[in-house]
Short mmCIF file of C-alpha atoms in Angstrom, two decimals:
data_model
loop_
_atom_site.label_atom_id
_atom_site.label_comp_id
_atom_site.label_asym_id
_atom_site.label_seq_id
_atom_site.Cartn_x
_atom_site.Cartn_y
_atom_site.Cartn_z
CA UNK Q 907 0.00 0.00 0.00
CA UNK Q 908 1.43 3.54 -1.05
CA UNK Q 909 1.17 6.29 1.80
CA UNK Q 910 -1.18 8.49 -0.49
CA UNK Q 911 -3.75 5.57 -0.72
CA UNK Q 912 -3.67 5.67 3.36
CA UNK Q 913 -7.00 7.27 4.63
CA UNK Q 914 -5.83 9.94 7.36
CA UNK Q 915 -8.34 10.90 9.90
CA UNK Q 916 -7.20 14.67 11.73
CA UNK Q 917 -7.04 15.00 15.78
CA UNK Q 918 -10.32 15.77 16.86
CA UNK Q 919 -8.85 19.49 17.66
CA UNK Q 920 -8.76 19.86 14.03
CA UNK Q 921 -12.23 18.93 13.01
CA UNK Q 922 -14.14 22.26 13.04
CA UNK Q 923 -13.13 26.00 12.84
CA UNK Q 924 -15.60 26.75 15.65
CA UNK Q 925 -14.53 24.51 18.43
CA UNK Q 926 -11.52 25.35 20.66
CA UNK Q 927 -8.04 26.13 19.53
CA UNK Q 928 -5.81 24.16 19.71
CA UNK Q 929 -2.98 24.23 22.31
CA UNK Q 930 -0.35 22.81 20.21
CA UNK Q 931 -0.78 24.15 16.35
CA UNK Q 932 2.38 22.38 14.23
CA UNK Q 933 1.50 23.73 10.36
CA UNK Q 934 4.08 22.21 7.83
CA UNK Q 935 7.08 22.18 9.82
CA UNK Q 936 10.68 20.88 8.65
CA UNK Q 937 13.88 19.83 10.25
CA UNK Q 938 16.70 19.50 8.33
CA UNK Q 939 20.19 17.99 10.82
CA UNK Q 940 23.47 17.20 9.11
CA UNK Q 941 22.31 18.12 5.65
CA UNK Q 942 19.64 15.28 5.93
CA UNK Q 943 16.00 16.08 5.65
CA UNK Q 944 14.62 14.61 8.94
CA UNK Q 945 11.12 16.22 9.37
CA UNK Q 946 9.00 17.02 5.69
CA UNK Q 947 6.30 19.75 6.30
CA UNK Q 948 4.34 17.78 9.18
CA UNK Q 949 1.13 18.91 10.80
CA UNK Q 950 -0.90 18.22 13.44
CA UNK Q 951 -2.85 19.45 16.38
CA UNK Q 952 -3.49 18.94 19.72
CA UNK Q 953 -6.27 20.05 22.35
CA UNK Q 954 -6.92 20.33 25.94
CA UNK Q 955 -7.68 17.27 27.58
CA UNK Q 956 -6.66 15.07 24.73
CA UNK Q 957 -3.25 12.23 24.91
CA UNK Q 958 -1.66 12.46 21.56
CA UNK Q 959 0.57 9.52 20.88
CA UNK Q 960 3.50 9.59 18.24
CA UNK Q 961 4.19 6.20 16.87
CA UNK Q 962 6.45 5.08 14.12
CA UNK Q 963 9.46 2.83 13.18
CA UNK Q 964 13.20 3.72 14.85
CA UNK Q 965 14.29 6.88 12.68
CA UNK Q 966 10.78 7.93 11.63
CA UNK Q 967 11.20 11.59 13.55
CA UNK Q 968 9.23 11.00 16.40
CA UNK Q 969 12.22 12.39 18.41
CA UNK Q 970 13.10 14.84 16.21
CA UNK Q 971 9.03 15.93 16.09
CA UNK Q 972 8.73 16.45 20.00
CA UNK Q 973 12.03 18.15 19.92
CA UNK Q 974 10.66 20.66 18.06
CA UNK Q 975 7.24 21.47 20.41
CA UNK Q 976 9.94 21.44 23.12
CA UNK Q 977 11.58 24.18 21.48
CA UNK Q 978 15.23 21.58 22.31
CA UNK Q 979 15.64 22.50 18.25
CA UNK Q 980 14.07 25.22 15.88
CA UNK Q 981 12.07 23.97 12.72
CA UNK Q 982 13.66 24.76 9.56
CA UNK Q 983 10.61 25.82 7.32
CA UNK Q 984 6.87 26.06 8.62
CA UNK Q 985 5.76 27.10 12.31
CA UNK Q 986 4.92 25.25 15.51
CA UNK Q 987 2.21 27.46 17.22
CA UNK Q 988 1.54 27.69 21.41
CA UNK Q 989 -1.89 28.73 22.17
CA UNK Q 990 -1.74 30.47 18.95
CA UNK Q 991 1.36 32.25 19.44
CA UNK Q 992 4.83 31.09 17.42
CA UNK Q 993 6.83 29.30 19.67
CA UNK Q 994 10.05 31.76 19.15
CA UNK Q 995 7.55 34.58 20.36
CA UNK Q 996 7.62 33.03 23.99
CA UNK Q 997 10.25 33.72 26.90
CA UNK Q 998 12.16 30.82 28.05
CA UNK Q 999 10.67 31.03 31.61
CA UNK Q 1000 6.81 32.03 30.31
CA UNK Q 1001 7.42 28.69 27.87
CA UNK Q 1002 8.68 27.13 30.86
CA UNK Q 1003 5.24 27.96 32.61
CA UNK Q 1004 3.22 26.24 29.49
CA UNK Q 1005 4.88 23.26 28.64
CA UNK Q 1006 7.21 20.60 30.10
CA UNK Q 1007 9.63 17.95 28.78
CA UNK Q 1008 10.78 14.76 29.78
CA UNK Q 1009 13.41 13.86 27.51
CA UNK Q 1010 13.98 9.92 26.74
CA UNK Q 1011 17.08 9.85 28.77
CA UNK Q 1012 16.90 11.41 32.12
CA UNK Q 1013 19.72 12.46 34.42
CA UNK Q 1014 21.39 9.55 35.98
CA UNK Q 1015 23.54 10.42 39.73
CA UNK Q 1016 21.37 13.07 40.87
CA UNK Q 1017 22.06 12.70 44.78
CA UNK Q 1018 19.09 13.94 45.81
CA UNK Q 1019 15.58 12.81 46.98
CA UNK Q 1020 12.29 12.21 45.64
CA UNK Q 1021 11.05 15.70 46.93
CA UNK Q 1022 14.54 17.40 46.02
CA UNK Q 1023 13.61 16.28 42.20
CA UNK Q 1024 9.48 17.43 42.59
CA UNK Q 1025 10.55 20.67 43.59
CA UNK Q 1026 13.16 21.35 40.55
CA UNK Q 1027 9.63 21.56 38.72
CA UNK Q 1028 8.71 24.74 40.78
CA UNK Q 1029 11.93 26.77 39.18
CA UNK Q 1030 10.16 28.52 36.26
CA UNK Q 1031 7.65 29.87 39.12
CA UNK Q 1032 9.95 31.39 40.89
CA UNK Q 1033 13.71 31.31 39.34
CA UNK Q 1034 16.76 30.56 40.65
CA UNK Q 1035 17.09 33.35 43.25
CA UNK Q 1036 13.15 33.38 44.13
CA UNK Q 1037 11.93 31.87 47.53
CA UNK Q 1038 9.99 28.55 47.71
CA UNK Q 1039 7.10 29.45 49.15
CA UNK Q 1040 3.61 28.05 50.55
CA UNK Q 1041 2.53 27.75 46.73
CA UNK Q 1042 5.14 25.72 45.46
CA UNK Q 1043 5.29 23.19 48.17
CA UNK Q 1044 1.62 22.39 48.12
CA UNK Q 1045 1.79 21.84 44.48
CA UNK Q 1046 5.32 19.40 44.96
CA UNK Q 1047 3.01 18.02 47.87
CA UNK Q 1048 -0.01 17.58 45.56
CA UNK Q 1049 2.15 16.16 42.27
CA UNK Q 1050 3.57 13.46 44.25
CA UNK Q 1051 0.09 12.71 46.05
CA UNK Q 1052 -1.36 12.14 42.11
CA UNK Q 1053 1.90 10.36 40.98
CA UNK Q 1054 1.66 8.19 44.57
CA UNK Q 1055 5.44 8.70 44.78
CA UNK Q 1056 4.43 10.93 48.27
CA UNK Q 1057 6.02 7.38 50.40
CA UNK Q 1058 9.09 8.22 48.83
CA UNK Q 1059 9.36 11.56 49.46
CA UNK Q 1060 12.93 11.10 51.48
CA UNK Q 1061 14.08 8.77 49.42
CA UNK Q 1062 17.28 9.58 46.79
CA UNK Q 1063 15.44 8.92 43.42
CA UNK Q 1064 18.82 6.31 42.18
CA UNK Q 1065 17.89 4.02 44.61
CA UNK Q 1066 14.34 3.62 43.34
CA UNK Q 1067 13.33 1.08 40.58
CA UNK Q 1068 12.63 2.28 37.26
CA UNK Q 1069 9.07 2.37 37.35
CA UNK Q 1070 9.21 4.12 40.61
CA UNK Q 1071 11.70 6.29 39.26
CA UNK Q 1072 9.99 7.11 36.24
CA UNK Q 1073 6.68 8.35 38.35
CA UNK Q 1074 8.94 10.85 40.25
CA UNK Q 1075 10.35 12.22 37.25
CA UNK Q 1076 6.57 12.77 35.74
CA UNK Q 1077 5.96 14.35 39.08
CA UNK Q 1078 8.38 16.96 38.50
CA UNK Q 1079 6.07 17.79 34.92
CA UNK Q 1080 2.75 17.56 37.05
CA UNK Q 1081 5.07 20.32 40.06
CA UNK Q 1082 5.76 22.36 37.01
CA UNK Q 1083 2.35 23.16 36.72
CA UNK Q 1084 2.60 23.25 32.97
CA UNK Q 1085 -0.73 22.36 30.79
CA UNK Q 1086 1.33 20.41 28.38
CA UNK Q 1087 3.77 17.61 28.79
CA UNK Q 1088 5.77 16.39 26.45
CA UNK Q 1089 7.35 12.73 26.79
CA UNK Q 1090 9.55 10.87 25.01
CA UNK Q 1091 9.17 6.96 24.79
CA UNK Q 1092 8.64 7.23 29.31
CA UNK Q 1093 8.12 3.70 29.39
CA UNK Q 1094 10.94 2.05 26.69
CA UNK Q 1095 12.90 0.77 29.84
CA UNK Q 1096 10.17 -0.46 32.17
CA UNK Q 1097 8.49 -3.70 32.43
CA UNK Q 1098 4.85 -4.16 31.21
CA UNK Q 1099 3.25 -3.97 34.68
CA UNK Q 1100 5.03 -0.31 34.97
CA UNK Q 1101 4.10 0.80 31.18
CA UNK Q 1102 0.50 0.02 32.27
CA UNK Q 1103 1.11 1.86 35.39
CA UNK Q 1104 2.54 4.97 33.90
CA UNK Q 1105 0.78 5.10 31.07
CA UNK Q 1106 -2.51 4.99 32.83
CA UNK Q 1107 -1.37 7.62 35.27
CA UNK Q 1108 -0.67 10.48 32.15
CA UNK Q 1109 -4.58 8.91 31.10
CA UNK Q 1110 -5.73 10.01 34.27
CA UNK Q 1111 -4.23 13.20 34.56
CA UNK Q 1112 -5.33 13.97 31.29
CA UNK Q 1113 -8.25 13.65 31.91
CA UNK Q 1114 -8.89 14.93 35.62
CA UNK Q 1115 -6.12 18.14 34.87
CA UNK Q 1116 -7.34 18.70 31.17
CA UNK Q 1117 -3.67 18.89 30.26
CA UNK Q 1118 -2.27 18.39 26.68
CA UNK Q 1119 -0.04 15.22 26.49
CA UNK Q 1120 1.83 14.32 23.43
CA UNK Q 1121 3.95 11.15 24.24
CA UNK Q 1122 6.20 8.93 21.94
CA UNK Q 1123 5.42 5.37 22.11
CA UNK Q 1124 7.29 2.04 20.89
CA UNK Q 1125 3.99 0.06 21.53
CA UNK Q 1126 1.19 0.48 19.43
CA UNK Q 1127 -1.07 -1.37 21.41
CA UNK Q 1128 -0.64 0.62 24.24
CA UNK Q 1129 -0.46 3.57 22.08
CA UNK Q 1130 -4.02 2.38 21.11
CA UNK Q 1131 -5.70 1.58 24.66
CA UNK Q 1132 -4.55 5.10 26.37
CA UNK Q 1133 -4.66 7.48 23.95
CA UNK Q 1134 -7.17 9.56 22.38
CA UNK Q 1135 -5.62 10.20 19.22
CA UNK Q 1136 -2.48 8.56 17.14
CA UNK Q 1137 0.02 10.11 14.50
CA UNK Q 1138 2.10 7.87 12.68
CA UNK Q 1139 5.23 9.17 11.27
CA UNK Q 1140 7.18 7.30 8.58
CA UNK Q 1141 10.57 8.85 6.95
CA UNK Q 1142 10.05 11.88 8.40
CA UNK Q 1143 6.15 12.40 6.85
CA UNK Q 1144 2.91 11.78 8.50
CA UNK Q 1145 1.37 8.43 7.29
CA UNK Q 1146 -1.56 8.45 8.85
CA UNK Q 1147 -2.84 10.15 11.66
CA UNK Q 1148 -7.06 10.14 13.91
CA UNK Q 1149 -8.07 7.98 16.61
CA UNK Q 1150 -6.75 4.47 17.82
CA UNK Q 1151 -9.84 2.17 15.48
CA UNK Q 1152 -8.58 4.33 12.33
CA UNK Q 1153 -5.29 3.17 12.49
CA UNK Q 1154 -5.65 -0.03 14.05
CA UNK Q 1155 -6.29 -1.70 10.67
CA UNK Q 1156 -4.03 -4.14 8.93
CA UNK Q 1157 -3.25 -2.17 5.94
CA UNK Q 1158 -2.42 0.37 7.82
CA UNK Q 1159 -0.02 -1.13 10.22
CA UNK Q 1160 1.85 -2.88 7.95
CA UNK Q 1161 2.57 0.45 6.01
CA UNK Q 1162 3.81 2.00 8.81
CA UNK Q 1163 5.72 -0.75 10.40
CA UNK Q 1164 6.75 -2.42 6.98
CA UNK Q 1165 6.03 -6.34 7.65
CA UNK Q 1166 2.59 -8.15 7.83
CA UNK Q 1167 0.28 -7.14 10.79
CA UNK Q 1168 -2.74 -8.93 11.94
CA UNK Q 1169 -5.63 -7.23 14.09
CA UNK Q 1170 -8.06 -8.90 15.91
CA UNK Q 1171 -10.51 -7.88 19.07
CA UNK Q 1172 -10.02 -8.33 22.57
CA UNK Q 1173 -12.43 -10.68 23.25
CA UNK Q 1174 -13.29 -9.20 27.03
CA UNK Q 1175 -13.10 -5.52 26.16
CA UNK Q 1176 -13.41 -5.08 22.15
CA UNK Q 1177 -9.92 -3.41 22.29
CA UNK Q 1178 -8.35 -3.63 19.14
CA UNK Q 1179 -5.35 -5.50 19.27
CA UNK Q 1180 -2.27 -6.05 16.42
CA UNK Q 1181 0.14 -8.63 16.06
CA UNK Q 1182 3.35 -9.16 13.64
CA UNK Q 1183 1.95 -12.20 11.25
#
């Protein structure tokens, strides 16, 4: 199947010109690194309240792609919109404010604790020289009550296992008090139970905190079961791109993932389900 015959079904952000805007507005935008074209013109959207999941084989640009709504690198042609403003218009603390990153390698040695590591989220509130007040440690208090990391609160974060370790560090996002989190591939180290676990934490605060979550993932059946919406990137181009049952289709899979795919349904809870043949 040729990636123009591929039916692509836009975010649900997109659908109308009357509903909301969009948080996260990308319109055409390319990255070029080392003289290689690694992003070509990609769009997309994404809303309030809505888990956006990037999927796509090693080298597609999913990286590169959340890189860019991090602001870590500057597109080369097209714009990346915040709220409707361009991206370059914002100051690196006000940025700091809207959106926050968790890159797919964290810090390793920290030598600190659990709380030390919640509270670095507080920094674009009040800066380096600023005073951590009453504010800021009821929201470390309340983003390790929601990521149930609050036992470990005195614990130094390299003695915690990677699941655990993994909740802290999305703590930190939830301290930031940023609308929009930005993750890249959070659960390629962990074992399943903790993929569930994490991945069914950002569901939840999606939905109680009506955040924006756009989150690279490796598995598209997880991919499917917690997100609202999935974009599938191929060479650097959207392939196909709407909600989990649009993409979920064997044609479909195997043009993104290039080998035979199977689907069938869960047979307890319908969930769409996709297997290498």
């Amino acid at each position: 199947m040729s990636i123009a015959s591929i039916e692509t079904v836009r975010p649900a952000a997109q659908a109308s010109a009357g509903g909301p805007a969009p948080v996260i507005d990308v319109r055409s935008a390319g990255f070029v690194a080392d003289g290689r074209v690694v992003l070509h013109a990609v769009s997309m959207q994404a809303g309030r309240g809505q888990m956006i999941g990037l999927i796509g084989h090693n080298g597609s640009g999913k990286s590169s792609l959340i890189k860019l709504l991090a602001r870590q690198q500057a597109p080369g042609s097209g714009e990346i919109l915040l709220h409707g403003r361009p991206l370059s218009a914002w100051g690196a603390r006000e940025f700091a404010q809207q959106v926050a990153y968790l890159p797919q390698y964290t810090p390793q040695n920290l030598d600190m604790t659990v709380s030390e590591l919640v509270a670095l989220g507080r920094y674009p509130w009040h800066g380096a020289l600023g005073r951590f007040g009453p504010d800021d440690r009821a929201r470390v208090q309340d983003a390790m009550r929601l990521t149930d990391v609050e036992r470990f609160a005195d614990h130094m974060v390299d003695t915690l296992s990677g699941g655990e370790r993994q909740r802290a560090w999305v703590a930190a996002l939830i301290a930031q008090d940023a609308g929009c989190l930005l993750l890249d591939e959070p659960t390629s180290a962990l074992d399943i139970a903790h993929q569930v676990s994490v991945l069914q934490l950002l569901r939840d605060l999606t939905d109680s905190e009506q955040l924006t979550v756009v989150v690279i993932l490796h598995d598209v059946n997880l991919a499917a079961r917690f997100c609202d919406q999935m974009i599938a990137l191929h060479d650097g181009r959207v392939l196909a791109a709407g909600c989990p049952d649009a993409l979920m289709r064997e044609d479909v899979l195997e043009s993104i993932y290039g080998i035979p795919m199977g689907v069938f349904r869960h047979p307890e809870s319908g969930a769409l389900i996709s297997f290498a043949r």
